């Protein structure tokens, strides 16, 4: 559960990631890449976790890394496995993700977040470092990618991707939270204005290019998409990010639809989980816990016409991911 921590100016302050071990191909980290050993725990409501769900799908890592899905509604112990029989994750055998955190550090008393990768044999949390996690799926797990998988973090584009990722995180991914969780008018307006200034900047960039970097999908597109897909259902109203809806920003709306209609994307999006989580868990913002009926989601399937800008989603020699279903 996101903690609503603000500073003296009323600005939302995001907590750091306490567990940042890495799983590496050579195993120098102490956690070697090993198909079947690890379990990715996610919530389909969470944008940070949805990055990992999407990257895993695009790269075809379903057979190498199993996945557990937490209930979008948390209780006082945070993420729970009440979607599974007997309320237990069928692989880890635990009721709450917090149990894996405790196995890693019995003294830990901080927040429990997703995505999280758990070592199945020991039941210990390995990492909740969501920015690094998806990069490692692209690089350290390369030997286990499906044939035709896109290179989401090409070596020659990494500096540009890293720079964009930082800007998008600061003003958009985390920017919507800074607006929604601000505890002063001034802090809210700063976050709101920075968010829409960055969205305008992104619209200008994407007006003449299909993807954020290069000529195919990269990590930068994944990170922007998981915020955009939640914008109208949640952030516009619930977080007061309401200068415009996404559907009122022509370039970004077409870009988001292009990604949504790309094989692998739509199947990782669960609007029901998204809306119920935000509106029923963050009761500081919505004490009634009423979930809005809208918006109309049918527009996500409307033609986007962005193929005229060139580029191919998976690269010149890439192929779409298979139509697999392990999202419950």
PDB file of C-alpha atoms in Angstrom:
ATOM      1  CA  UNK A   1       0.000   0.000   0.000  1.00  0.00           C
ATOM      2  CA  UNK A   2       1.378   3.424  -0.929  1.00  0.00           C
ATOM      3  CA  UNK A   3       2.081   5.439   2.183  1.00  0.00           C
ATOM      4  CA  UNK A   4       0.888   9.047   2.044  1.00  0.00           C
ATOM      5  CA  UNK A   5       4.056  10.610   3.426  1.00  0.00           C
ATOM      6  CA  UNK A   6       4.539  14.325   2.820  1.00  0.00           C
ATOM      7  CA  UNK A   7       7.251  16.800   3.749  1.00  0.00           C
ATOM      8  CA  UNK A   8       6.860  20.162   5.453  1.00  0.00           C
ATOM      9  CA  UNK A   9       5.848  21.745   2.135  1.00  0.00           C
ATOM     10  CA  UNK A  10       3.062  19.240   1.625  1.00  0.00           C
ATOM     11  CA  UNK A  11       4.899  17.368  -1.145  1.00  0.00           C
ATOM     12  CA  UNK A  12       4.479  13.622  -1.415  1.00  0.00           C
ATOM     13  CA  UNK A  13       7.698  11.718  -0.644  1.00  0.00           C
ATOM     14  CA  UNK A  14       7.998   8.217  -2.065  1.00  0.00           C
ATOM     15  CA  UNK A  15       9.718   5.615   0.102  1.00  0.00           C
ATOM     16  CA  UNK A  16      12.818   3.906  -1.254  1.00  0.00           C
ATOM     17  CA  UNK A  17      13.129   0.220  -2.071  1.00  0.00           C
ATOM     18  CA  UNK A  18      14.647  -1.566   0.911  1.00  0.00           C
ATOM     19  CA  UNK A  19      15.444  -4.845  -0.872  1.00  0.00           C
ATOM     20  CA  UNK A  20      17.613  -4.281  -3.922  1.00  0.00           C
ATOM     21  CA  UNK A  21      19.504  -7.526  -4.512  1.00  0.00           C
ATOM     22  CA  UNK A  22      19.832  -8.445  -8.172  1.00  0.00           C
ATOM     23  CA  UNK A  23      19.438 -11.713 -10.022  1.00  0.00           C
ATOM     24  CA  UNK A  24      22.322 -11.892 -12.490  1.00  0.00           C
ATOM     25  CA  UNK A  25      23.356 -14.222 -15.288  1.00  0.00           C
ATOM     26  CA  UNK A  26      26.734 -14.945 -13.739  1.00  0.00           C
ATOM     27  CA  UNK A  27      25.410 -15.234 -10.201  1.00  0.00           C
ATOM     28  CA  UNK A  28      27.984 -12.845  -8.752  1.00  0.00           C
ATOM     29  CA  UNK A  29      25.156 -11.175  -6.831  1.00  0.00           C
ATOM     30  CA  UNK A  30      24.471 -14.401  -4.969  1.00  0.00           C
ATOM     31  CA  UNK A  31      21.244 -14.844  -6.906  1.00  0.00           C
ATOM     32  CA  UNK A  32      21.938 -16.587 -10.231  1.00  0.00           C
ATOM     33  CA  UNK A  33      19.507 -16.602 -13.131  1.00  0.00           C
ATOM     34  CA  UNK A  34      17.828 -19.989 -12.887  1.00  0.00           C
ATOM     35  CA  UNK A  35      14.542 -20.796 -14.650  1.00  0.00           C
ATOM     36  CA  UNK A  36      11.903 -22.045 -12.235  1.00  0.00           C
ATOM     37  CA  UNK A  37      13.656 -20.801  -9.110  1.00  0.00           C
ATOM     38  CA  UNK A  38      11.960 -17.440  -8.670  1.00  0.00           C
ATOM     39  CA  UNK A  39       8.389 -16.196  -8.444  1.00  0.00           C
ATOM     40  CA  UNK A  40       7.309 -12.735  -9.495  1.00  0.00           C
ATOM     41  CA  UNK A  41       4.561 -11.388  -7.228  1.00  0.00           C
ATOM     42  CA  UNK A  42       2.467  -8.567  -8.654  1.00  0.00           C
ATOM     43  CA  UNK A  43      -0.764  -6.672  -8.432  1.00  0.00           C
ATOM     44  CA  UNK A  44      -2.487  -5.941 -11.721  1.00  0.00           C
ATOM     45  CA  UNK A  45      -3.641  -2.677 -10.141  1.00  0.00           C
ATOM     46  CA  UNK A  46      -0.144  -1.337  -9.509  1.00  0.00           C
ATOM     47  CA  UNK A  47       1.623   0.558 -12.320  1.00  0.00           C
ATOM     48  CA  UNK A  48       5.081  -0.347 -11.020  1.00  0.00           C
ATOM     49  CA  UNK A  49       4.173  -4.051 -10.948  1.00  0.00           C
ATOM     50  CA  UNK A  50       2.460  -3.842 -14.331  1.00  0.00           C
ATOM     51  CA  UNK A  51       5.798  -2.881 -15.869  1.00  0.00           C
ATOM     52  CA  UNK A  52       7.190  -6.251 -14.800  1.00  0.00           C
ATOM     53  CA  UNK A  53       4.087  -8.129 -15.971  1.00  0.00           C
ATOM     54  CA  UNK A  54       4.340  -6.502 -19.387  1.00  0.00           C
ATOM     55  CA  UNK A  55       8.096  -6.948 -19.826  1.00  0.00           C
ATOM     56  CA  UNK A  56       7.821 -10.607 -18.792  1.00  0.00           C
ATOM     57  CA  UNK A  57       5.093 -11.081 -21.409  1.00  0.00           C
ATOM     58  CA  UNK A  58       6.909  -9.254 -24.224  1.00  0.00           C
ATOM     59  CA  UNK A  59      10.134 -11.186 -23.592  1.00  0.00           C
ATOM     60  CA  UNK A  60       8.398 -14.550 -23.252  1.00  0.00           C
ATOM     61  CA  UNK A  61       9.692 -15.311 -19.767  1.00  0.00           C
ATOM     62  CA  UNK A  62       6.498 -17.022 -18.572  1.00  0.00           C
ATOM     63  CA  UNK A  63       8.191 -20.426 -18.584  1.00  0.00           C
ATOM     64  CA  UNK A  64      11.256 -19.158 -16.728  1.00  0.00           C
ATOM     65  CA  UNK A  65       9.656 -17.041 -13.996  1.00  0.00           C
ATOM     66  CA  UNK A  66       6.291 -17.989 -12.509  1.00  0.00           C
ATOM     67  CA  UNK A  67       3.934 -15.258 -11.368  1.00  0.00           C
ATOM     68  CA  UNK A  68       1.572 -14.783  -8.437  1.00  0.00           C
ATOM     69  CA  UNK A  69      -1.187 -12.180  -8.475  1.00  0.00           C
ATOM     70  CA  UNK A  70      -2.248 -10.431  -5.279  1.00  0.00           C
ATOM     71  CA  UNK A  71      -5.768  -9.254  -4.520  1.00  0.00           C
ATOM     72  CA  UNK A  72      -6.169  -5.597  -5.584  1.00  0.00           C
ATOM     73  CA  UNK A  73      -7.770  -4.866  -2.211  1.00  0.00           C
ATOM     74  CA  UNK A  74      -5.244  -4.813   0.617  1.00  0.00           C
ATOM     75  CA  UNK A  75      -5.803  -5.080   4.335  1.00  0.00           C
ATOM     76  CA  UNK A  76      -3.631  -3.995   7.264  1.00  0.00           C
ATOM     77  CA  UNK A  77      -0.939  -6.507   6.247  1.00  0.00           C
ATOM     78  CA  UNK A  78      -0.893  -5.196   2.673  1.00  0.00           C
ATOM     79  CA  UNK A  79      -0.793  -7.507  -0.356  1.00  0.00           C
ATOM     80  CA  UNK A  80      -2.624 -10.800   0.169  1.00  0.00           C
ATOM     81  CA  UNK A  81      -3.318 -13.911  -1.913  1.00  0.00           C
ATOM     82  CA  UNK A  82      -7.073 -14.086  -1.447  1.00  0.00           C
ATOM     83  CA  UNK A  83      -7.590 -14.649  -5.184  1.00  0.00           C
ATOM     84  CA  UNK A  84      -6.073 -18.133  -4.763  1.00  0.00           C
ATOM     85  CA  UNK A  85      -7.694 -21.205  -3.186  1.00  0.00           C
ATOM     86  CA  UNK A  86      -7.466 -21.132   0.626  1.00  0.00           C
ATOM     87  CA  UNK A  87      -6.020 -17.632   0.384  1.00  0.00           C
ATOM     88  CA  UNK A  88      -2.503 -18.991  -0.224  1.00  0.00           C
ATOM     89  CA  UNK A  89      -0.131 -18.485  -3.107  1.00  0.00           C
ATOM     90  CA  UNK A  90      -0.021 -21.972  -4.674  1.00  0.00           C
ATOM     91  CA  UNK A  91       3.763 -21.912  -5.187  1.00  0.00           C
ATOM     92  CA  UNK A  92       5.013 -20.021  -2.140  1.00  0.00           C
ATOM     93  CA  UNK A  93       2.368 -21.349   0.252  1.00  0.00           C
ATOM     94  CA  UNK A  94       1.965 -17.998   2.005  1.00  0.00           C
ATOM     95  CA  UNK A  95      -1.103 -15.889   2.755  1.00  0.00           C
ATOM     96  CA  UNK A  96       0.641 -12.501   2.593  1.00  0.00           C
ATOM     97  CA  UNK A  97       3.599 -11.166   0.640  1.00  0.00           C
ATOM     98  CA  UNK A  98       4.793  -9.748   3.971  1.00  0.00           C
ATOM     99  CA  UNK A  99       5.779 -13.303   4.929  1.00  0.00           C
ATOM    100  CA  UNK A 100       8.451 -13.307   2.208  1.00  0.00           C
ATOM    101  CA  UNK A 101       9.689  -9.927   3.437  1.00  0.00           C
ATOM    102  CA  UNK A 102       9.962 -11.347   6.963  1.00  0.00           C
ATOM    103  CA  UNK A 103      11.843 -14.387   5.674  1.00  0.00           C
ATOM    104  CA  UNK A 104      14.398 -12.032   4.118  1.00  0.00           C
ATOM    105  CA  UNK A 105      14.666  -9.794   7.198  1.00  0.00           C
ATOM    106  CA  UNK A 106      12.708 -10.676  10.359  1.00  0.00           C
ATOM    107  CA  UNK A 107      13.337  -7.185  11.752  1.00  0.00           C
ATOM    108  CA  UNK A 108      11.871  -5.358   8.755  1.00  0.00           C
ATOM    109  CA  UNK A 109       8.833  -3.248   9.654  1.00  0.00           C
ATOM    110  CA  UNK A 110       8.480  -1.045   6.564  1.00  0.00           C
ATOM    111  CA  UNK A 111       6.074  -1.083   3.650  1.00  0.00           C
ATOM    112  CA  UNK A 112       5.323  -4.148   1.552  1.00  0.00           C
ATOM    113  CA  UNK A 113       5.361  -3.356  -2.146  1.00  0.00           C
ATOM    114  CA  UNK A 114       5.017  -5.008  -5.530  1.00  0.00           C
ATOM    115  CA  UNK A 115       6.533  -6.065  -7.829  1.00  0.00           C
ATOM    116  CA  UNK A 116       8.565  -8.446  -5.738  1.00  0.00           C
ATOM    117  CA  UNK A 117      10.679 -11.420  -6.736  1.00  0.00           C
ATOM    118  CA  UNK A 118      10.786 -14.258  -4.217  1.00  0.00           C
ATOM    119  CA  UNK A 119      13.223 -17.163  -4.089  1.00  0.00           C
ATOM    120  CA  UNK A 120      10.928 -20.188  -4.103  1.00  0.00           C
ATOM    121  CA  UNK A 121      13.193 -22.699  -2.276  1.00  0.00           C
ATOM    122  CA  UNK A 122      13.837 -20.393   0.697  1.00  0.00           C
ATOM    123  CA  UNK A 123      10.678 -18.284   0.539  1.00  0.00           C
ATOM    124  CA  UNK A 124      12.824 -15.158   0.874  1.00  0.00           C
ATOM    125  CA  UNK A 125      12.213 -11.893  -0.900  1.00  0.00           C
ATOM    126  CA  UNK A 126      15.069 -11.136  -3.285  1.00  0.00           C
ATOM    127  CA  UNK A 127      14.123  -7.707  -4.588  1.00  0.00           C
ATOM    128  CA  UNK A 128      11.394  -5.095  -4.683  1.00  0.00           C
ATOM    129  CA  UNK A 129      13.571  -2.706  -6.711  1.00  0.00           C
ATOM    130  CA  UNK A 130      11.072  -2.132  -9.516  1.00  0.00           C
ATOM    131  CA  UNK A 131      13.234   0.192 -11.699  1.00  0.00           C
ATOM    132  CA  UNK A 132      16.109  -2.282 -11.874  1.00  0.00           C
ATOM    133  CA  UNK A 133      13.935  -5.397 -11.985  1.00  0.00           C
ATOM    134  CA  UNK A 134      12.639  -4.881 -15.510  1.00  0.00           C
ATOM    135  CA  UNK A 135      16.052  -3.857 -16.825  1.00  0.00           C
ATOM    136  CA  UNK A 136      17.465  -7.115 -15.488  1.00  0.00           C
ATOM    137  CA  UNK A 137      14.693  -9.093 -17.153  1.00  0.00           C
ATOM    138  CA  UNK A 138      15.846  -7.550 -20.441  1.00  0.00           C
ATOM    139  CA  UNK A 139      19.564  -8.062 -19.909  1.00  0.00           C
ATOM    140  CA  UNK A 140      20.420 -10.737 -17.324  1.00  0.00           C
ATOM    141  CA  UNK A 141      17.661 -13.116 -18.465  1.00  0.00           C
ATOM    142  CA  UNK A 142      18.433 -12.740 -22.186  1.00  0.00           C
ATOM    143  CA  UNK A 143      19.352 -16.410 -22.643  1.00  0.00           C
ATOM    144  CA  UNK A 144      15.766 -17.345 -21.745  1.00  0.00           C
ATOM    145  CA  UNK A 145      13.933 -14.808 -23.935  1.00  0.00           C
ATOM    146  CA  UNK A 146      11.558 -16.201 -26.533  1.00  0.00           C
ATOM    147  CA  UNK A 147      12.678 -16.246 -30.180  1.00  0.00           C
ATOM    148  CA  UNK A 148      11.746 -12.919 -31.747  1.00  0.00           C
ATOM    149  CA  UNK A 149      11.596 -11.044 -28.431  1.00  0.00           C
ATOM    150  CA  UNK A 150      12.235  -7.289 -28.715  1.00  0.00           C
ATOM    151  CA  UNK A 151      15.364  -5.739 -27.274  1.00  0.00           C
ATOM    152  CA  UNK A 152      13.734  -3.391 -24.783  1.00  0.00           C
ATOM    153  CA  UNK A 153      17.032  -1.966 -23.558  1.00  0.00           C
ATOM    154  CA  UNK A 154      19.401  -1.790 -26.557  1.00  0.00           C
ATOM    155  CA  UNK A 155      22.964  -0.948 -25.631  1.00  0.00           C
ATOM    156  CA  UNK A 156      23.213   1.822 -28.213  1.00  0.00           C
ATOM    157  CA  UNK A 157      20.092   3.585 -26.909  1.00  0.00           C
ATOM    158  CA  UNK A 158      20.553   3.129 -23.162  1.00  0.00           C
ATOM    159  CA  UNK A 159      21.725   6.648 -22.357  1.00  0.00           C
ATOM    160  CA  UNK A 160      18.696   8.136 -24.108  1.00  0.00           C
ATOM    161  CA  UNK A 161      16.321   5.613 -22.515  1.00  0.00           C
ATOM    162  CA  UNK A 162      17.777   6.285 -19.059  1.00  0.00           C
ATOM    163  CA  UNK A 163      17.415  10.040 -19.491  1.00  0.00           C
ATOM    164  CA  UNK A 164      13.813   9.721 -20.658  1.00  0.00           C
ATOM    165  CA  UNK A 165      12.970   7.264 -17.898  1.00  0.00           C
ATOM    166  CA  UNK A 166      14.171   9.727 -15.267  1.00  0.00           C
ATOM    167  CA  UNK A 167      12.117  12.589 -16.701  1.00  0.00           C
ATOM    168  CA  UNK A 168       9.023  10.417 -17.078  1.00  0.00           C
ATOM    169  CA  UNK A 169       9.383   9.056 -13.554  1.00  0.00           C
ATOM    170  CA  UNK A 170       9.832  12.459 -11.962  1.00  0.00           C
ATOM    171  CA  UNK A 171       6.986  14.278 -13.685  1.00  0.00           C
ATOM    172  CA  UNK A 172       4.578  11.569 -14.882  1.00  0.00           C
ATOM    173  CA  UNK A 173       4.915   8.150 -13.198  1.00  0.00           C
ATOM    174  CA  UNK A 174       5.499   9.674  -9.781  1.00  0.00           C
ATOM    175  CA  UNK A 175       4.077  13.041 -10.788  1.00  0.00           C
ATOM    176  CA  UNK A 176       0.492  11.811 -10.646  1.00  0.00           C
ATOM    177  CA  UNK A 177       1.113  10.625  -7.075  1.00  0.00           C
ATOM    178  CA  UNK A 178       2.694  13.948  -6.130  1.00  0.00           C
ATOM    179  CA  UNK A 179      -0.482  15.655  -7.324  1.00  0.00           C
ATOM    180  CA  UNK A 180      -2.868  13.147  -5.763  1.00  0.00           C
ATOM    181  CA  UNK A 181      -1.158  12.899  -2.380  1.00  0.00           C
ATOM    182  CA  UNK A 182      -0.125  16.546  -1.936  1.00  0.00           C
ATOM    183  CA  UNK A 183      -1.224  17.994   1.387  1.00  0.00           C
ATOM    184  CA  UNK A 184      -0.952  21.652   0.406  1.00  0.00           C
ATOM    185  CA  UNK A 185      -2.430  23.667  -2.451  1.00  0.00           C
ATOM    186  CA  UNK A 186       1.001  24.874  -3.517  1.00  0.00           C
ATOM    187  CA  UNK A 187       2.497  21.378  -3.668  1.00  0.00           C
ATOM    188  CA  UNK A 188      -0.490  20.105  -5.626  1.00  0.00           C
ATOM    189  CA  UNK A 189      -0.302  22.899  -8.191  1.00  0.00           C
ATOM    190  CA  UNK A 190       3.454  22.407  -8.686  1.00  0.00           C
ATOM    191  CA  UNK A 191       2.966  18.704  -9.321  1.00  0.00           C
ATOM    192  CA  UNK A 192      -0.084  19.242 -11.547  1.00  0.00           C
ATOM    193  CA  UNK A 193       1.691  21.849 -13.660  1.00  0.00           C
ATOM    194  CA  UNK A 194       4.881  19.781 -13.987  1.00  0.00           C
ATOM    195  CA  UNK A 195       2.834  16.736 -15.011  1.00  0.00           C
ATOM    196  CA  UNK A 196       1.027  18.486 -17.830  1.00  0.00           C
ATOM    197  CA  UNK A 197       4.118  20.356 -18.974  1.00  0.00           C
ATOM    198  CA  UNK A 198       5.828  16.985 -19.358  1.00  0.00           C
ATOM    199  CA  UNK A 199       2.811  15.476 -21.126  1.00  0.00           C
ATOM    200  CA  UNK A 200       2.872  18.403 -23.556  1.00  0.00           C
ATOM    201  CA  UNK A 201       6.593  17.799 -24.099  1.00  0.00           C
ATOM    202  CA  UNK A 202       5.966  14.101 -24.719  1.00  0.00           C
ATOM    203  CA  UNK A 203       3.161  14.930 -27.150  1.00  0.00           C
ATOM    204  CA  UNK A 204       5.557  17.095 -29.146  1.00  0.00           C
ATOM    205  CA  UNK A 205       8.174  14.345 -29.170  1.00  0.00           C
ATOM    206  CA  UNK A 206       5.707  11.653 -30.221  1.00  0.00           C
ATOM    207  CA  UNK A 207       4.015  13.739 -32.905  1.00  0.00           C
ATOM    208  CA  UNK A 208       6.664  12.708 -35.434  1.00  0.00           C
ATOM    209  CA  UNK A 209       7.884   9.363 -34.090  1.00  0.00           C
ATOM    210  CA  UNK A 210       5.973   6.204 -33.223  1.00  0.00           C
ATOM    211  CA  UNK A 211       8.034   5.243 -30.163  1.00  0.00           C
ATOM    212  CA  UNK A 212       9.913   7.229 -27.561  1.00  0.00           C
ATOM    213  CA  UNK A 213      13.383   5.993 -28.540  1.00  0.00           C
ATOM    214  CA  UNK A 214      14.454   4.407 -31.796  1.00  0.00           C
ATOM    215  CA  UNK A 215      12.128   2.558 -34.133  1.00  0.00           C
ATOM    216  CA  UNK A 216      10.607  -0.083 -31.844  1.00  0.00           C
ATOM    217  CA  UNK A 217       9.343  -0.630 -28.331  1.00  0.00           C
ATOM    218  CA  UNK A 218      11.737  -0.011 -25.475  1.00  0.00           C
ATOM    219  CA  UNK A 219      11.650   0.146 -21.686  1.00  0.00           C
ATOM    220  CA  UNK A 220      10.741   3.834 -21.967  1.00  0.00           C
ATOM    221  CA  UNK A 221       7.459   3.023 -23.727  1.00  0.00           C
ATOM    222  CA  UNK A 222       6.610   0.395 -21.125  1.00  0.00           C
ATOM    223  CA  UNK A 223       7.137   2.844 -18.260  1.00  0.00           C
ATOM    224  CA  UNK A 224       5.040   5.580 -19.838  1.00  0.00           C
ATOM    225  CA  UNK A 225       2.243   3.209 -20.890  1.00  0.00           C
ATOM    226  CA  UNK A 226       1.489   1.895 -17.408  1.00  0.00           C
ATOM    227  CA  UNK A 227       0.731   5.426 -16.224  1.00  0.00           C
ATOM    228  CA  UNK A 228      -1.190   6.477 -19.333  1.00  0.00           C
ATOM    229  CA  UNK A 229      -3.477   3.439 -19.207  1.00  0.00           C
ATOM    230  CA  UNK A 230      -4.538   4.451 -15.669  1.00  0.00           C
ATOM    231  CA  UNK A 231      -4.891   8.134 -16.415  1.00  0.00           C
ATOM    232  CA  UNK A 232      -8.571   8.512 -17.255  1.00  0.00           C
ATOM    233  CA  UNK A 233      -9.902   5.695 -15.017  1.00  0.00           C
ATOM    234  CA  UNK A 234      -8.020   6.925 -11.926  1.00  0.00           C
ATOM    235  CA  UNK A 235      -5.572   9.814 -12.059  1.00  0.00           C
ATOM    236  CA  UNK A 236      -7.748  12.381 -13.837  1.00  0.00           C
ATOM    237  CA  UNK A 237     -10.427  12.411 -11.137  1.00  0.00           C
ATOM    238  CA  UNK A 238      -9.108  10.583  -8.092  1.00  0.00           C
ATOM    239  CA  UNK A 239      -5.707  12.311  -8.130  1.00  0.00           C
ATOM    240  CA  UNK A 240      -6.997  15.669  -9.448  1.00  0.00           C
ATOM    241  CA  UNK A 241      -4.847  15.483 -12.592  1.00  0.00           C
ATOM    242  CA  UNK A 242      -7.643  17.144 -14.473  1.00  0.00           C
ATOM    243  CA  UNK A 243      -6.380  19.798 -16.855  1.00  0.00           C
ATOM    244  CA  UNK A 244      -7.209  17.305 -19.598  1.00  0.00           C
ATOM    245  CA  UNK A 245      -8.148  13.672 -19.902  1.00  0.00           C
ATOM    246  CA  UNK A 246      -5.780  11.438 -21.835  1.00  0.00           C
ATOM    247  CA  UNK A 247      -8.562  11.095 -24.415  1.00  0.00           C
ATOM    248  CA  UNK A 248      -8.359  14.876 -24.917  1.00  0.00           C
ATOM    249  CA  UNK A 249      -4.632  14.825 -25.764  1.00  0.00           C
ATOM    250  CA  UNK A 250      -4.669  13.635 -29.412  1.00  0.00           C
ATOM    251  CA  UNK A 251      -1.048  12.513 -29.801  1.00  0.00           C
ATOM    252  CA  UNK A 252      -0.722  10.739 -26.460  1.00  0.00           C
ATOM    253  CA  UNK A 253      -4.164   9.158 -26.775  1.00  0.00           C
ATOM    254  CA  UNK A 254      -3.274   7.724 -30.193  1.00  0.00           C
ATOM    255  CA  UNK A 255       0.135   6.597 -28.880  1.00  0.00           C
ATOM    256  CA  UNK A 256      -1.447   4.861 -25.885  1.00  0.00           C
ATOM    257  CA  UNK A 257      -4.008   3.111 -28.120  1.00  0.00           C
ATOM    258  CA  UNK A 258      -1.228   1.984 -30.447  1.00  0.00           C
ATOM    259  CA  UNK A 259       0.567   0.336 -27.524  1.00  0.00           C
ATOM    260  CA  UNK A 260      -2.624  -1.112 -26.054  1.00  0.00           C
ATOM    261  CA  UNK A 261      -3.445  -2.746 -29.398  1.00  0.00           C
ATOM    262  CA  UNK A 262       0.093  -4.155 -29.759  1.00  0.00           C
ATOM    263  CA  UNK A 263       0.137  -7.892 -28.975  1.00  0.00           C
ATOM    264  CA  UNK A 264       1.119  -8.451 -25.356  1.00  0.00           C
ATOM    265  CA  UNK A 265      -0.143  -5.158 -23.906  1.00  0.00           C
ATOM    266  CA  UNK A 266      -3.924  -5.350 -23.498  1.00  0.00           C
ATOM    267  CA  UNK A 267      -3.769  -8.798 -21.911  1.00  0.00           C
ATOM    268  CA  UNK A 268      -1.774  -7.387 -18.988  1.00  0.00           C
ATOM    269  CA  UNK A 269      -4.280  -4.611 -18.242  1.00  0.00           C
ATOM    270  CA  UNK A 270      -7.091  -5.233 -15.764  1.00  0.00           C
ATOM    271  CA  UNK A 271      -9.239  -2.120 -15.438  1.00  0.00           C
ATOM    272  CA  UNK A 272     -11.403  -3.729 -12.758  1.00  0.00           C
ATOM    273  CA  UNK A 273      -8.400  -4.346 -10.495  1.00  0.00           C
ATOM    274  CA  UNK A 274      -7.075  -0.851 -11.211  1.00  0.00           C
ATOM    275  CA  UNK A 275     -10.273   0.972 -10.313  1.00  0.00           C
ATOM    276  CA  UNK A 276     -11.174  -1.110  -7.262  1.00  0.00           C
ATOM    277  CA  UNK A 277      -7.691  -0.792  -5.804  1.00  0.00           C
ATOM    278  CA  UNK A 278      -7.333   2.954  -6.114  1.00  0.00           C
ATOM    279  CA  UNK A 279     -10.851   3.861  -5.085  1.00  0.00           C
ATOM    280  CA  UNK A 280     -11.278   1.304  -2.288  1.00  0.00           C
ATOM    281  CA  UNK A 281      -7.801   1.163  -0.754  1.00  0.00           C
ATOM    282  CA  UNK A 282      -6.885   4.847  -0.738  1.00  0.00           C
ATOM    283  CA  UNK A 283      -9.771   5.750   1.518  1.00  0.00           C
ATOM    284  CA  UNK A 284      -7.949   8.875   2.677  1.00  0.00           C
ATOM    285  CA  UNK A 285      -8.838  10.252  -0.762  1.00  0.00           C
ATOM    286  CA  UNK A 286     -12.177   8.446  -1.133  1.00  0.00           C
ATOM    287  CA  UNK A 287     -13.754   7.740   2.281  1.00  0.00           C
ATOM    288  CA  UNK A 288     -16.956   6.391   0.703  1.00  0.00           C
ATOM    289  CA  UNK A 289     -14.930   3.758  -1.215  1.00  0.00           C
ATOM    290  CA  UNK A 290     -17.402   4.100  -4.097  1.00  0.00           C
ATOM    291  CA  UNK A 291     -15.892   3.007  -7.420  1.00  0.00           C
ATOM    292  CA  UNK A 292     -16.912   5.227 -10.362  1.00  0.00           C
ATOM    293  CA  UNK A 293     -18.885   3.579 -13.160  1.00  0.00           C
ATOM    294  CA  UNK A 294     -16.898   5.295 -15.910  1.00  0.00           C
ATOM    295  CA  UNK A 295     -15.083   6.094 -18.017  1.00  0.00           C
ATOM    296  CA  UNK A 296     -16.153   4.383 -21.240  1.00  0.00           C
ATOM    297  CA  UNK A 297     -13.242   2.084 -22.134  1.00  0.00           C
ATOM    298  CA  UNK A 298     -14.365   1.158 -25.647  1.00  0.00           C
ATOM    299  CA  UNK A 299     -12.179   3.871 -27.175  1.00  0.00           C
ATOM    300  CA  UNK A 300      -9.055   1.848 -26.496  1.00  0.00           C
ATOM    301  CA  UNK A 301      -9.890  -0.273 -29.550  1.00  0.00           C
ATOM    302  CA  UNK A 302     -10.407   2.647 -31.937  1.00  0.00           C
ATOM    303  CA  UNK A 303      -7.918   2.968 -34.855  1.00  0.00           C
ATOM    304  CA  UNK A 304      -4.814   4.978 -33.976  1.00  0.00           C
ATOM    305  CA  UNK A 305      -3.219   5.434 -37.453  1.00  0.00           C
ATOM    306  CA  UNK A 306       0.266   5.731 -35.965  1.00  0.00           C
ATOM    307  CA  UNK A 307       1.692   3.036 -38.223  1.00  0.00           C
ATOM    308  CA  UNK A 308       2.228   5.805 -40.817  1.00  0.00           C
ATOM    309  CA  UNK A 309       5.080   7.092 -38.627  1.00  0.00           C
ATOM    310  CA  UNK A 310       7.099   3.948 -39.383  1.00  0.00           C
ATOM    311  CA  UNK A 311       8.834   1.574 -37.059  1.00  0.00           C
ATOM    312  CA  UNK A 312       7.771  -1.878 -35.942  1.00  0.00           C
ATOM    313  CA  UNK A 313       6.823  -2.809 -32.377  1.00  0.00           C
ATOM    314  CA  UNK A 314       9.234  -5.710 -31.945  1.00  0.00           C
ATOM    315  CA  UNK A 315      12.083  -4.623 -34.179  1.00  0.00           C
ATOM    316  CA  UNK A 316      12.920  -5.536 -37.762  1.00  0.00           C
ATOM    317  CA  UNK A 317      13.284  -9.251 -37.042  1.00  0.00           C
ATOM    318  CA  UNK A 318      11.016  -9.445 -33.994  1.00  0.00           C
ATOM    319  CA  UNK A 319       7.727 -11.255 -33.618  1.00  0.00           C
ATOM    320  CA  UNK A 320       4.658 -10.784 -31.397  1.00  0.00           C
ATOM    321  CA  UNK A 321       4.474 -12.728 -28.134  1.00  0.00           C
ATOM    322  CA  UNK A 322       2.267 -15.825 -28.128  1.00  0.00           C
ATOM    323  CA  UNK A 323      -1.271 -15.511 -26.797  1.00  0.00           C
ATOM    324  CA  UNK A 324      -0.720 -17.000 -23.357  1.00  0.00           C
ATOM    325  CA  UNK A 325      -2.961 -16.570 -20.350  1.00  0.00           C
ATOM    326  CA  UNK A 326      -1.576 -16.735 -16.809  1.00  0.00           C
ATOM    327  CA  UNK A 327      -3.205 -13.639 -15.370  1.00  0.00           C
ATOM    328  CA  UNK A 328      -6.125 -15.442 -13.757  1.00  0.00           C
TER     329      UNK A 328
END
